[in-house]
Amino acid sequence: RSPEFFRRPGLGVWGYFTARPPGDQVTDQGYGSMTCAGLTSLIIAESELFAAKELDDGMRRRIDSAKKQGLAWLQENWTVRGCPPSAGFWSVFYMYYLYSLERVGVLYGIKKIGGHDWYLEGAILLVRTQREDGSWVSYDEIPVLDTAFALLFLKKATMRVATK
């Protein structure tokens, strides 16, 4: 049983679930990190479809709808203190969530999410929590990975994508 990527219809949240026999209930409610990854994937896919001249009106409407739902979910579940919807400062997937949030902010050209300056709040939090040796460690306690994601967030850079 391998994990699969999914978006819960109508909710705008993405997550993982394990493939199950028909009729089994999926309990995964989705995550901020996967929602940001889904939103990033949508804008990149839209850019590639546009470049290949394969982005028709129907596909554009479906992509726009999914983007609006995902961004609305991020606004409603806003935080830089953990990977929503979990509570707690150092939640699982935290540093990946911050990096994914950075990707959404940069690729969508968004300065504020839910009325919050996502970059300023995230950067302040990271600077305050950096360890004396220069690393970061979150719940996963994998310093090299956590530090890489923290630095990617702070770097805030990307290549442009064409969407229209």
PDB file of C-alpha atoms in Angstrom, residues 7-132:
ATOM      1  CA  ARG A   7      -7.418  16.746  -2.491  1.00  0.00           C
ATOM      2  CA  ARG A   8     -10.618  16.551  -0.499  1.00  0.00           C
ATOM      3  CA  PRO A   9     -13.359  17.876  -2.830  1.00  0.00           C
ATOM      4  CA  GLY A  10     -14.868  21.165  -1.756  1.00  0.00           C
ATOM      5  CA  LEU A  11     -12.532  21.700   1.170  1.00  0.00           C
ATOM      6  CA  GLY A  12      -9.399  22.948  -0.566  1.00  0.00           C
ATOM      7  CA  VAL A  13      -7.106  20.839   1.585  1.00  0.00           C
ATOM      8  CA  TRP A  14      -4.652  18.257   0.294  1.00  0.00           C
ATOM      9  CA  GLY A  15      -3.116  15.340   2.157  1.00  0.00           C
ATOM     10  CA  TYR A  16      -1.864  11.779   2.001  1.00  0.00           C
ATOM     11  CA  PHE A  17      -3.742   8.568   2.431  1.00  0.00           C
ATOM     12  CA  THR A  18      -2.874   4.906   2.115  1.00  0.00           C
ATOM     13  CA  ALA A  19      -4.652   3.057  -0.686  1.00  0.00           C
ATOM     14  CA  ARG A  20      -7.438   0.996   0.882  1.00  0.00           C
ATOM     15  CA  PRO A  21     -10.038  -1.472  -0.328  1.00  0.00           C
ATOM     16  CA  PRO A  22     -13.279   0.095  -1.618  1.00  0.00           C
ATOM     17  CA  GLY A  23     -15.562   1.118   1.221  1.00  0.00           C
ATOM     18  CA  ASP A  24     -12.810   1.825   3.754  1.00  0.00           C
ATOM     19  CA  GLN A  25     -13.011   5.313   5.203  1.00  0.00           C
ATOM     20  CA  VAL A  26     -10.071   7.659   4.759  1.00  0.00           C
ATOM     21  CA  THR A  27      -9.328   9.486   8.013  1.00  0.00           C
ATOM     22  CA  ASP A  28      -6.584  11.814   6.755  1.00  0.00           C
ATOM     23  CA  GLN A  29      -7.925  15.365   7.025  1.00  0.00           C
ATOM     24  CA  GLY A  30      -5.120  16.911   4.996  1.00  0.00           C
ATOM     25  CA  TYR A  31      -2.203  19.136   5.968  1.00  0.00           C
ATOM     26  CA  GLY A  32      -0.890  22.622   5.403  1.00  0.00           C
ATOM     27  CA  SER A  33       2.316  21.253   3.917  1.00  0.00           C
ATOM     28  CA  MET A  34       0.485  19.125   1.354  1.00  0.00           C
ATOM     29  CA  THR A  35      -2.007  21.896   0.583  1.00  0.00           C
ATOM     30  CA  CYS A  36       0.898  24.221  -0.201  1.00  0.00           C
ATOM     31  CA  ALA A  37       2.517  21.469  -2.307  1.00  0.00           C
ATOM     32  CA  GLY A  38      -0.788  20.996  -4.148  1.00  0.00           C
ATOM     33  CA  LEU A  39      -1.116  24.721  -4.812  1.00  0.00           C
ATOM     34  CA  THR A  40       2.468  24.878  -6.044  1.00  0.00           C
ATOM     35  CA  SER A  41       1.865  21.888  -8.313  1.00  0.00           C
ATOM     36  CA  LEU A  42      -1.222  23.562  -9.764  1.00  0.00           C
ATOM     37  CA  ILE A  43       0.575  26.754 -10.742  1.00  0.00           C
ATOM     38  CA  ILE A  44       3.491  24.831 -12.246  1.00  0.00           C
ATOM     39  CA  ALA A  45       1.142  22.502 -14.175  1.00  0.00           C
ATOM     40  CA  GLU A  46      -0.842  25.498 -15.389  1.00  0.00           C
ATOM     41  CA  SER A  47       2.372  27.143 -16.583  1.00  0.00           C
ATOM     42  CA  GLU A  48       3.459  24.022 -18.460  1.00  0.00           C
ATOM     43  CA  LEU A  49       0.021  23.510 -20.043  1.00  0.00           C
ATOM     44  CA  PHE A  50      -0.015  27.168 -21.086  1.00  0.00           C
ATOM     45  CA  ALA A  51       3.481  26.925 -22.601  1.00  0.00           C
ATOM     46  CA  ALA A  52       2.448  23.794 -24.527  1.00  0.00           C
ATOM     47  CA  LYS A  53      -0.740  25.562 -25.708  1.00  0.00           C
ATOM     48  CA  GLU A  54      -2.814  22.805 -24.086  1.00  0.00           C
ATOM     49  CA  LEU A  55      -4.584  24.889 -21.422  1.00  0.00           C
ATOM     50  CA  ASP A  56      -8.226  25.020 -22.523  1.00  0.00           C
ATOM     51  CA  ASP A  57     -10.969  27.023 -20.793  1.00  0.00           C
ATOM     52  CA  GLY A  58     -12.363  24.003 -18.954  1.00  0.00           C
ATOM     53  CA  MET A  59      -8.989  23.052 -17.521  1.00  0.00           C
ATOM     54  CA  ARG A  60      -8.264  26.675 -16.590  1.00  0.00           C
ATOM     55  CA  ARG A  61     -11.587  26.879 -14.692  1.00  0.00           C
ATOM     56  CA  ARG A  62     -10.863  23.633 -12.801  1.00  0.00           C
ATOM     57  CA  ILE A  63      -7.359  24.788 -11.903  1.00  0.00           C
ATOM     58  CA  ASP A  64      -8.607  28.245 -10.833  1.00  0.00           C
ATOM     59  CA  SER A  65     -11.294  26.659  -8.660  1.00  0.00           C
ATOM     60  CA  ALA A  66      -8.804  24.330  -6.957  1.00  0.00           C
ATOM     61  CA  LYS A  67      -6.387  27.230  -6.408  1.00  0.00           C
ATOM     62  CA  LYS A  68      -9.109  29.405  -4.835  1.00  0.00           C
ATOM     63  CA  GLN A  69     -10.194  26.553  -2.546  1.00  0.00           C
ATOM     64  CA  GLY A  70      -6.620  25.835  -1.451  1.00  0.00           C
ATOM     65  CA  LEU A  71      -5.811  29.489  -0.804  1.00  0.00           C
ATOM     66  CA  ALA A  72      -9.063  29.890   1.145  1.00  0.00           C
ATOM     67  CA  TRP A  73      -8.131  26.888   3.305  1.00  0.00           C
ATOM     68  CA  LEU A  74      -4.703  28.417   4.010  1.00  0.00           C
ATOM     69  CA  GLN A  75      -6.331  31.692   5.061  1.00  0.00           C
ATOM     70  CA  GLU A  76      -8.779  29.915   7.364  1.00  0.00           C
ATOM     71  CA  ASN A  77      -6.042  27.753   8.918  1.00  0.00           C
ATOM     72  CA  TRP A  78      -3.279  30.369   8.983  1.00  0.00           C
ATOM     73  CA  THR A  79      -0.254  29.802  11.173  1.00  0.00           C
ATOM     74  CA  VAL A  80       3.536  29.744  11.029  1.00  0.00           C
ATOM     75  CA  ARG A  81       3.721  28.024  14.427  1.00  0.00           C
ATOM     76  CA  GLY A  82       3.071  24.515  13.153  1.00  0.00           C
ATOM     77  CA  CYS A  83       1.795  22.613  10.144  1.00  0.00           C
ATOM     78  CA  PRO A  84      -1.989  23.107  10.164  1.00  0.00           C
ATOM     79  CA  PRO A  85      -4.318  21.732  11.248  1.00  0.00           C
ATOM     80  CA  SER A  86      -2.086  20.391  14.054  1.00  0.00           C
ATOM     81  CA  ALA A  87      -1.585  22.310  17.226  1.00  0.00           C
ATOM     82  CA  GLY A  88       1.772  22.964  18.742  1.00  0.00           C
ATOM     83  CA  PHE A  89       4.874  24.832  17.770  1.00  0.00           C
ATOM     84  CA  TRP A  90       7.084  22.018  16.432  1.00  0.00           C
ATOM     85  CA  SER A  91       4.636  19.748  14.652  1.00  0.00           C
ATOM     86  CA  VAL A  92       5.482  16.988  12.203  1.00  0.00           C
ATOM     87  CA  PHE A  93       6.296  18.368   8.732  1.00  0.00           C
ATOM     88  CA  TYR A  94       6.832  21.844  10.212  1.00  0.00           C
ATOM     89  CA  MET A  95       9.927  22.932   8.286  1.00  0.00           C
ATOM     90  CA  TYR A  96       8.610  21.381   5.082  1.00  0.00           C
ATOM     91  CA  TYR A  97       5.386  23.325   5.659  1.00  0.00           C
ATOM     92  CA  LEU A  98       7.290  26.604   5.986  1.00  0.00           C
ATOM     93  CA  TYR A  99       9.203  25.905   2.774  1.00  0.00           C
ATOM     94  CA  SER A 100       5.965  24.919   1.000  1.00  0.00           C
ATOM     95  CA  LEU A 101       4.315  28.091   2.294  1.00  0.00           C
ATOM     96  CA  GLU A 102       7.218  30.090   0.880  1.00  0.00           C
ATOM     97  CA  ARG A 103       6.701  28.454  -2.519  1.00  0.00           C
ATOM     98  CA  VAL A 104       3.015  29.427  -2.514  1.00  0.00           C
ATOM     99  CA  GLY A 105       3.757  32.992  -1.428  1.00  0.00           C
ATOM    100  CA  VAL A 106       6.423  33.527  -4.080  1.00  0.00           C
ATOM    101  CA  LEU A 107       4.802  31.678  -6.999  1.00  0.00           C
ATOM    102  CA  TYR A 108       1.394  33.281  -6.407  1.00  0.00           C
ATOM    103  CA  GLY A 109       2.862  36.714  -5.662  1.00  0.00           C
ATOM    104  CA  ILE A 110       1.095  36.828  -2.292  1.00  0.00           C
ATOM    105  CA  LYS A 111       2.383  39.145   0.438  1.00  0.00           C
ATOM    106  CA  LYS A 112      -0.309  38.323   3.015  1.00  0.00           C
ATOM    107  CA  ILE A 113      -2.247  35.191   3.858  1.00  0.00           C
ATOM    108  CA  GLY A 114      -5.174  35.580   6.204  1.00  0.00           C
ATOM    109  CA  GLY A 115      -4.092  39.177   6.812  1.00  0.00           C
ATOM    110  CA  HIS A 116      -0.621  38.073   7.913  1.00  0.00           C
ATOM    111  CA  ASP A 117       2.704  38.885   6.279  1.00  0.00           C
ATOM    112  CA  TRP A 118       3.659  35.223   5.866  1.00  0.00           C
ATOM    113  CA  TYR A 119       7.328  35.904   5.132  1.00  0.00           C
ATOM    114  CA  LEU A 120       7.914  38.376   7.951  1.00  0.00           C
ATOM    115  CA  GLU A 121       6.223  36.149  10.539  1.00  0.00           C
ATOM    116  CA  GLY A 122       8.017  33.029   9.340  1.00  0.00           C
ATOM    117  CA  ALA A 123      11.406  34.749   9.163  1.00  0.00           C
ATOM    118  CA  ILE A 124      11.067  36.204  12.670  1.00  0.00           C
ATOM    119  CA  LEU A 125      10.110  32.807  14.024  1.00  0.00           C
ATOM    120  CA  LEU A 126      13.036  31.095  12.300  1.00  0.00           C
ATOM    121  CA  VAL A 127      15.580  33.682  13.433  1.00  0.00           C
ATOM    122  CA  ARG A 128      14.332  33.339  17.013  1.00  0.00           C
ATOM    123  CA  THR A 129      14.516  29.541  16.966  1.00  0.00           C
ATOM    124  CA  GLN A 130      17.840  29.054  15.229  1.00  0.00           C
ATOM    125  CA  ARG A 131      20.224  27.039  17.363  1.00  0.00           C
ATOM    126  CA  GLU A 132      23.600  28.343  18.468  1.00  0.00           C
TER     127      GLU A 132
END
